[in-house]
Amino acid sequence: MNGNGSYGTSWADQWDDGPDPVYNYQTKKSSGATNSTAKYKQKVGEGLGKTKAVASTGIKKVKEGTITGFHWIKDKYNKTKQKH
């Protein structure tokens, strides 16, 4: 059985005898692209604000947990030190 490449044309070329569509880059309006860009920048900015708030909360929790852990270790050390 021969592969598709042996025919010289692709499946689409065999069934579509019309010309290939050409995209006209000149018809794209720059104002639409500018509005889209501004919209995405705003969404990214909002996302970064949320990320910053979550990171800040996370850092506070880590700091509190670390302080609690050090106090626990200090208390355990002092209790064993007093027994000797």
Tab-separated table of C-alpha atoms in Angstrom, residues 34-78:
chain	number	residue	atom	x	y	z
A	34	THR	CA	-5.432	48.250	19.751
A	35	ASN	CA	-8.730	47.735	21.574
A	36	SER	CA	-7.997	44.031	21.947
A	37	THR	CA	-4.527	44.757	23.242
A	38	ALA	CA	-5.840	47.234	25.796
A	39	LYS	CA	-8.492	44.760	26.924
A	40	TYR	CA	-5.931	41.986	27.400
A	41	LYS	CA	-3.533	44.312	29.210
A	42	GLN	CA	-6.332	45.238	31.609
A	43	LYS	CA	-7.173	41.568	32.250
A	44	VAL	CA	-3.514	40.702	32.793
A	45	GLY	CA	-3.182	43.650	35.179
A	46	GLU	CA	-6.209	42.480	37.152
A	47	GLY	CA	-4.776	38.968	37.266
A	48	LEU	CA	-1.445	40.252	38.523
A	49	GLY	CA	-3.214	42.234	41.252
A	50	LYS	CA	-4.995	39.083	42.410
A	51	THR	CA	-1.761	37.101	42.265
A	52	LYS	CA	0.014	39.746	44.321
A	53	ALA	CA	-2.714	39.633	46.985
A	54	VAL	CA	-2.596	35.825	47.175
A	55	ALA	CA	1.201	35.837	47.361
A	56	SER	CA	1.136	38.442	50.130
A	57	THR	CA	-1.344	36.396	52.142
A	58	GLY	CA	0.744	33.270	51.586
A	59	ILE	CA	3.924	34.987	52.754
A	60	LYS	CA	2.171	36.206	55.913
A	61	LYS	CA	1.003	32.648	56.653
A	62	VAL	CA	4.496	31.256	56.114
A	63	LYS	CA	5.953	33.923	58.393
A	64	GLU	CA	3.408	33.173	61.130
A	65	GLY	CA	3.994	29.424	60.766
A	66	THR	CA	7.754	29.873	60.954
A	67	ILE	CA	7.500	32.005	64.095
A	68	THR	CA	5.169	29.446	65.679
A	69	GLY	CA	7.568	26.644	64.747
A	70	PHE	CA	10.567	28.428	66.226
A	71	HIS	CA	8.664	29.127	69.445
A	72	TRP	CA	7.666	25.446	69.665
A	73	ILE	CA	11.285	24.331	69.156
A	74	LYS	CA	12.500	26.897	71.691
A	75	ASP	CA	9.937	25.696	74.263
A	76	LYS	CA	10.905	22.031	73.707
A	77	TYR	CA	14.594	22.858	74.025
A	78	ASN	CA	14.072	24.841	77.216
